[in-house]
Amino acid sequence: MTPNEIARLQAYLQAKFNNNMLKLVRRPKAPDSVEVVLGEEFLGVVYRDEDEGEVSYAMSICVLEEDLPQI
């Protein structure tokens, strides 16, 4: 992903989640994806897909069972 593409996607996600602490971080060994972090906490990965000239993004969020609250 290009720096401009990452910035546009980050602005979109910040607006959708109403949270400016959400950041996208480049992955040096995976140029087709970025890490999603909130503050200092890793949340997941956004993958870029291009098919027949159309670009889309898929976000995968990782939640560990140990991080869930007890109810």
CSV table of C-alpha atoms in Angstrom, one decimal:
chain,number,residue,atom,x,y,z
A,1,MET,CA,0.0,0.0,0.0
A,2,THR,CA,1.2,3.5,-0.8
A,3,PRO,CA,1.6,6.1,2.0
A,4,ASN,CA,-1.3,8.1,0.5
A,5,GLU,CA,-3.5,5.0,0.4
A,6,ILE,CA,-2.7,4.2,4.0
A,7,ALA,CA,-3.5,7.8,5.1
A,8,ARG,CA,-6.9,7.7,3.3
A,9,LEU,CA,-7.8,4.4,4.8
A,10,GLN,CA,-6.7,5.5,8.2
A,11,ALA,CA,-8.9,8.7,8.0
A,12,TYR,CA,-11.8,6.6,6.9
A,13,LEU,CA,-11.5,4.1,9.8
A,14,GLN,CA,-11.0,6.9,12.3
A,15,ALA,CA,-14.2,8.6,11.1
A,16,LYS,CA,-16.2,5.3,11.1
A,17,PHE,CA,-15.1,4.3,14.6
A,18,ASN,CA,-15.1,7.9,15.8
A,19,ASN,CA,-11.6,7.4,17.3
A,20,ASN,CA,-8.5,9.4,16.2
A,21,MET,CA,-6.3,7.0,18.3
A,22,LEU,CA,-6.7,4.3,15.6
A,23,LYS,CA,-3.6,4.1,13.5
A,24,LEU,CA,-2.4,2.0,10.6
A,25,VAL,CA,1.2,0.9,10.6
A,26,ARG,CA,3.1,-0.4,7.6
A,27,ARG,CA,4.3,-4.1,7.6
A,28,PRO,CA,7.7,-4.1,6.0
A,29,LYS,CA,7.5,-7.8,4.9
A,30,ALA,CA,3.9,-7.6,3.7
A,31,PRO,CA,3.3,-4.6,1.3
A,32,ASP,CA,-0.3,-5.6,0.7
A,33,SER,CA,-1.4,-5.1,4.3
A,34,VAL,CA,-1.1,-2.8,7.4
A,35,GLU,CA,-1.5,-3.4,11.1
A,36,VAL,CA,-4.3,-1.7,13.0
A,37,VAL,CA,-3.4,-0.4,16.4
A,38,LEU,CA,-5.3,1.5,19.0
A,39,GLY,CA,-2.9,3.5,21.1
A,40,GLU,CA,-0.2,0.9,21.8
A,41,GLU,CA,-2.5,-2.1,21.4
A,42,PHE,CA,-2.5,-4.3,18.3
A,43,LEU,CA,-6.0,-5.0,17.1
A,44,GLY,CA,-5.6,-6.7,13.7
A,45,VAL,CA,-4.7,-6.3,10.1
A,46,VAL,CA,-6.2,-4.7,7.0
A,47,TYR,CA,-5.5,-6.5,3.8
A,48,ARG,CA,-5.7,-4.9,0.3
A,49,ASP,CA,-7.2,-6.9,-2.5
A,50,GLU,CA,-7.4,-6.0,-6.2
A,51,ASP,CA,-9.6,-8.0,-8.5
A,52,GLU,CA,-10.3,-7.0,-12.1
A,53,GLY,CA,-9.2,-3.4,-11.4
A,54,GLU,CA,-11.4,-3.0,-8.3
A,55,VAL,CA,-9.7,-2.4,-5.0
A,56,SER,CA,-11.2,-3.5,-1.6
A,57,TYR,CA,-9.9,-3.8,1.9
A,58,ALA,CA,-10.7,-6.6,4.5
A,59,MET,CA,-10.0,-6.0,8.2
A,60,SER,CA,-9.3,-9.0,10.5
A,61,ILE,CA,-9.5,-8.2,14.2
A,62,CYS,CA,-7.8,-10.6,16.7
A,63,VAL,CA,-9.4,-10.9,20.1
A,64,LEU,CA,-7.7,-13.2,22.6
A,65,GLU,CA,-10.1,-15.1,25.0
A,66,GLU,CA,-7.9,-14.1,27.9
A,67,ASP,CA,-8.6,-10.4,27.1
A,68,LEU,CA,-12.4,-10.8,27.4
A,69,PRO,CA,-14.1,-9.6,30.6
A,70,GLN,CA,-15.6,-12.1,33.0
A,71,ILE,CA,-19.4,-11.9,33.0
